Amino acid sequence: MELSSAIPPKRLWAVRLAVLVAGLGSIATSMALPPVSAQTTFDGKPFLIRSEAPMATRTFRLELSQKEDKPHRMEVRLDGQLEVHWRQDDPSVQSASTLVRARVSVAGAEGAVSPWSESMPLLATKPGEAARPTTLLLNTFPSSCELSSTCEWRGTLEVELVPNGVPGVAEVAWKLTSQATENTNEGKDEPLEGIELRITEE
């Protein structure tokens, strides 16, 4: 005798629903990202870009270290955030907006160059107004640290003004955030201990 014929229809649907929910829960668990084992944030020294020399770069070093005797395979992400204040030399001049774009490049065995961010119009600050920053968010492709106690990457932040013919200066404040997770398919719930990340400007 089949199971379906021995169970009332309403109860049979309840059983099927419970099996479906359990299956979806199992899939979600297997697809869950591993916990973050280390995270660090670095605030770079602000710098200026003038419209006459519209490109600026900053270099930095990203380092991951593991204190355990048997290193793990780690995946490292790096994100950036810029706040740009634009001041025209002559605020009374009406013109099209000056644009800004940026990207972060991470060099290494697995590192890749991120694309340029979408060009954003800079908000001009008029006399007597509070500064109005333009914010850009930057992302990079993950880098891998394969069973090594120390991995190091050199990176470059590039910021470019797209001038509109009106002279001025942009003040750029920048911040980098990095996270490290274990590169595993075992579905671990606990972060690793003894993992450290460090960012330094060169």
CSV table of C-alpha atoms in Angstrom, one decimal:
chain,number,residue,atom,x,y,z
A,1,MET,CA,0.0,0.0,0.0
A,2,GLU,CA,1.3,3.4,-1.0
A,3,LEU,CA,2.1,6.0,1.8
A,4,SER,CA,-0.1,8.6,0.1
A,5,SER,CA,-3.2,6.4,0.3
A,6,ALA,CA,-2.6,5.8,4.1
A,7,ILE,CA,-2.4,9.5,4.9
A,8,PRO,CA,-5.3,12.0,4.7
A,9,PRO,CA,-4.8,14.6,2.0
A,10,LYS,CA,-4.4,17.6,4.3
A,11,ARG,CA,-1.8,15.8,6.4
A,12,LEU,CA,0.0,14.6,3.3
A,13,TRP,CA,0.4,18.2,2.1
A,14,ALA,CA,1.7,19.1,5.5
A,15,VAL,CA,4.3,16.3,5.3
A,16,ARG,CA,5.4,17.4,1.8
A,17,LEU,CA,5.7,21.0,3.0
A,18,ALA,CA,7.8,20.0,6.0
A,19,VAL,CA,10.1,18.0,3.7
A,20,LEU,CA,10.4,21.0,1.3
A,21,VAL,CA,11.2,23.4,4.1
A,22,ALA,CA,13.9,21.1,5.5
A,23,GLY,CA,15.4,20.7,2.1
A,24,LEU,CA,15.6,24.4,1.5
A,25,GLY,CA,17.1,24.9,5.0
A,26,SER,CA,19.8,22.4,4.1
A,27,ILE,CA,20.6,24.2,0.9
A,28,ALA,CA,20.8,27.5,2.6
A,29,THR,CA,23.1,26.1,5.3
A,30,SER,CA,25.4,24.6,2.6
A,31,MET,CA,25.5,28.0,0.8
A,32,ALA,CA,26.2,30.1,3.8
A,33,LEU,CA,29.3,32.2,3.7
A,34,PRO,CA,32.1,31.3,6.2
A,35,PRO,CA,32.4,33.7,9.2
A,36,VAL,CA,34.8,36.6,9.0
A,37,SER,CA,38.0,35.6,10.8
A,38,ALA,CA,39.7,39.0,10.7
A,39,GLN,CA,38.8,42.5,9.7
A,40,THR,CA,40.7,45.8,9.6
A,41,THR,CA,40.0,49.4,8.6
A,42,PHE,CA,42.6,51.9,7.5
A,43,ASP,CA,42.1,55.7,7.2
A,44,GLY,CA,44.5,57.1,4.7
A,45,LYS,CA,46.0,60.6,4.9
A,46,PRO,CA,43.8,63.1,3.0
A,47,PHE,CA,45.3,64.6,-0.1
A,48,LEU,CA,44.5,67.4,-2.6
A,49,ILE,CA,44.0,67.2,-6.4
A,50,ARG,CA,44.1,70.4,-8.5
A,51,SER,CA,42.3,70.7,-11.8
A,52,GLU,CA,45.6,71.5,-13.5
A,53,ALA,CA,47.0,68.1,-12.4
A,54,PRO,CA,43.9,65.9,-12.2
A,55,MET,CA,45.4,62.5,-11.4
A,56,ALA,CA,46.7,61.3,-8.0
A,57,THR,CA,47.7,57.9,-6.7
A,58,ARG,CA,48.4,56.4,-3.3
A,59,THR,CA,50.1,53.1,-2.6
A,60,PHE,CA,49.6,50.8,0.3
A,61,ARG,CA,50.4,47.3,1.5
A,62,LEU,CA,47.9,44.7,2.7
A,63,GLU,CA,49.2,41.8,4.8
A,64,LEU,CA,47.6,38.7,6.2
A,65,SER,CA,49.3,36.6,8.9
A,66,GLN,CA,48.4,33.3,10.5
A,67,LYS,CA,49.7,32.2,13.9
A,68,GLU,CA,48.8,28.6,13.7
A,69,ASP,CA,51.3,25.9,12.7
A,70,LYS,CA,49.1,24.7,9.9
A,71,PRO,CA,48.0,27.7,7.8
A,72,HIS,CA,44.5,27.7,6.3
A,73,ARG,CA,43.4,28.7,2.8
A,74,MET,CA,42.1,32.2,3.2
A,75,GLU,CA,40.2,34.6,1.0
A,76,VAL,CA,40.8,38.3,1.4
A,77,ARG,CA,38.5,41.1,0.3
A,78,LEU,CA,39.3,44.8,0.1
A,79,ASP,CA,36.8,47.7,-0.2
A,80,GLY,CA,37.4,51.4,-0.4
A,81,GLN,CA,35.4,54.6,0.3
A,82,LEU,CA,36.2,58.1,-0.8
A,83,GLU,CA,34.7,61.4,0.3
A,84,VAL,CA,35.7,64.2,-2.1
A,85,HIS,CA,35.1,67.9,-1.4
A,86,TRP,CA,35.3,70.2,-4.4
A,87,ARG,CA,36.0,74.0,-4.3
A,88,GLN,CA,36.1,76.1,-7.4
A,89,ASP,CA,38.7,78.9,-7.3
A,90,ASP,CA,35.9,81.3,-8.3
A,91,PRO,CA,32.6,80.0,-6.8
A,92,SER,CA,30.6,82.6,-8.8
A,93,VAL,CA,31.3,80.9,-12.1
A,94,GLN,CA,28.4,78.8,-13.3
A,95,SER,CA,29.5,75.7,-15.3
A,96,ALA,CA,28.9,72.0,-15.8
A,97,SER,CA,29.9,69.8,-12.9
A,98,THR,CA,33.5,68.5,-12.6
A,99,LEU,CA,33.5,64.7,-12.3
A,100,VAL,CA,35.6,62.3,-10.3
A,101,ARG,CA,36.3,58.6,-10.6
A,102,ALA,CA,38.5,56.2,-8.8
A,103,ARG,CA,39.6,52.6,-8.5
A,104,VAL,CA,41.7,50.3,-6.3
A,105,SER,CA,44.3,47.9,-7.8
A,106,VAL,CA,45.6,45.0,-5.8
A,107,ALA,CA,48.7,43.3,-7.2
A,108,GLY,CA,49.6,39.7,-6.4
A,109,ALA,CA,49.3,36.1,-7.5
A,110,GLU,CA,45.5,36.1,-7.3
A,111,GLY,CA,44.9,39.9,-7.2
A,112,ALA,CA,43.0,41.7,-9.9
A,113,VAL,CA,42.5,45.3,-10.9
A,114,SER,CA,39.0,46.6,-10.1
A,115,PRO,CA,37.2,48.6,-12.8
A,116,TRP,CA,36.9,52.4,-12.6
A,117,SER,CA,34.0,53.6,-10.5
A,118,GLU,CA,31.2,55.4,-12.3
A,119,SER,CA,32.0,59.0,-12.7
A,120,MET,CA,30.2,61.1,-10.1
A,121,PRO,CA,29.6,64.9,-10.3
A,122,LEU,CA,31.3,66.8,-7.6
A,123,LEU,CA,29.1,69.1,-5.5
A,124,ALA,CA,30.6,72.7,-5.5
A,125,THR,CA,30.7,74.4,-2.1
A,126,LYS,CA,29.5,78.0,-2.3
A,127,PRO,CA,30.7,80.7,0.2
A,128,GLY,CA,28.9,80.4,3.5
A,129,GLU,CA,27.8,76.8,2.8
A,130,ALA,CA,28.9,73.7,4.7
A,131,ALA,CA,31.1,71.4,2.7
A,132,ARG,CA,29.1,68.8,0.7
A,133,PRO,CA,31.1,65.7,0.0
A,134,THR,CA,30.7,63.4,-2.9
A,135,THR,CA,31.0,59.7,-1.8
A,136,LEU,CA,32.4,56.9,-3.9
A,137,LEU,CA,32.4,53.2,-3.0
A,138,LEU,CA,35.1,50.9,-4.4
A,139,ASN,CA,35.4,47.1,-4.6
A,140,THR,CA,38.0,44.7,-5.6
A,141,PHE,CA,38.0,41.0,-6.6
A,142,PRO,CA,39.0,38.7,-3.7
A,143,SER,CA,42.6,37.6,-3.3
A,144,SER,CA,43.6,34.1,-2.1
A,145,CYS,CA,46.3,33.2,0.5
A,146,GLU,CA,47.1,29.5,-0.1
A,147,LEU,CA,48.4,27.7,2.9
A,148,SER,CA,51.0,30.3,3.8
A,149,SER,CA,51.7,31.8,7.2
A,150,THR,CA,52.1,35.3,5.6
A,151,CYS,CA,50.6,36.7,2.4
A,152,GLU,CA,51.2,40.3,1.2
A,153,TRP,CA,49.8,42.4,-1.6
A,154,ARG,CA,50.7,45.8,-2.8
A,155,GLY,CA,47.9,48.1,-3.8
A,156,THR,CA,47.3,51.4,-5.5
A,157,LEU,CA,44.4,53.8,-5.2
A,158,GLU,CA,43.9,56.0,-8.3
A,159,VAL,CA,41.7,59.1,-8.2
A,160,GLU,CA,41.1,61.2,-11.3
A,161,LEU,CA,39.2,64.5,-11.9
A,162,VAL,CA,37.5,65.0,-15.2
A,163,PRO,CA,37.8,68.8,-15.4
A,164,ASN,CA,35.3,71.1,-17.0
A,165,GLY,CA,37.6,74.0,-17.6
A,166,VAL,CA,36.9,75.7,-14.3
A,167,PRO,CA,39.9,75.7,-12.0
A,168,GLY,CA,39.6,74.4,-8.5
A,169,VAL,CA,40.8,71.9,-5.9
A,170,ALA,CA,39.4,68.6,-4.6
A,171,GLU,CA,40.2,67.4,-1.1
A,172,VAL,CA,40.1,63.6,-1.0
A,173,ALA,CA,39.6,61.6,2.2
A,174,TRP,CA,39.9,57.8,1.8
A,175,LYS,CA,39.4,54.7,3.8
A,176,LEU,CA,40.1,51.0,3.1
A,177,THR,CA,38.4,48.0,4.7
A,178,SER,CA,39.6,44.4,4.4
A,179,GLN,CA,38.0,41.1,5.6
A,180,ALA,CA,39.5,37.6,5.7
A,181,THR,CA,37.5,34.4,5.6
A,182,GLU,CA,38.5,30.8,5.4
A,183,ASN,CA,38.3,29.4,1.8
A,184,THR,CA,36.4,26.2,2.6
A,185,ASN,CA,33.3,24.2,1.7
A,186,GLU,CA,32.9,22.6,5.1
A,187,GLY,CA,30.2,25.0,6.3
A,188,LYS,CA,32.0,26.1,9.4
A,189,ASP,CA,30.2,28.4,11.9
A,190,GLU,CA,33.1,29.6,14.0
A,191,PRO,CA,35.8,32.0,12.8
A,192,LEU,CA,39.4,31.0,12.8
A,193,GLU,CA,41.7,32.3,15.6
A,194,GLY,CA,45.1,33.8,15.1
A,195,ILE,CA,44.3,35.6,11.8
A,196,GLU,CA,45.5,39.1,11.5
A,197,LEU,CA,45.1,41.7,8.8
A,198,ARG,CA,47.1,44.9,8.4
A,199,ILE,CA,47.0,47.8,5.9
A,200,THR,CA,49.9,50.4,5.8
A,201,GLU,CA,50.4,53.3,3.5
A,202,GLU,CA,53.7,53.4,1.5
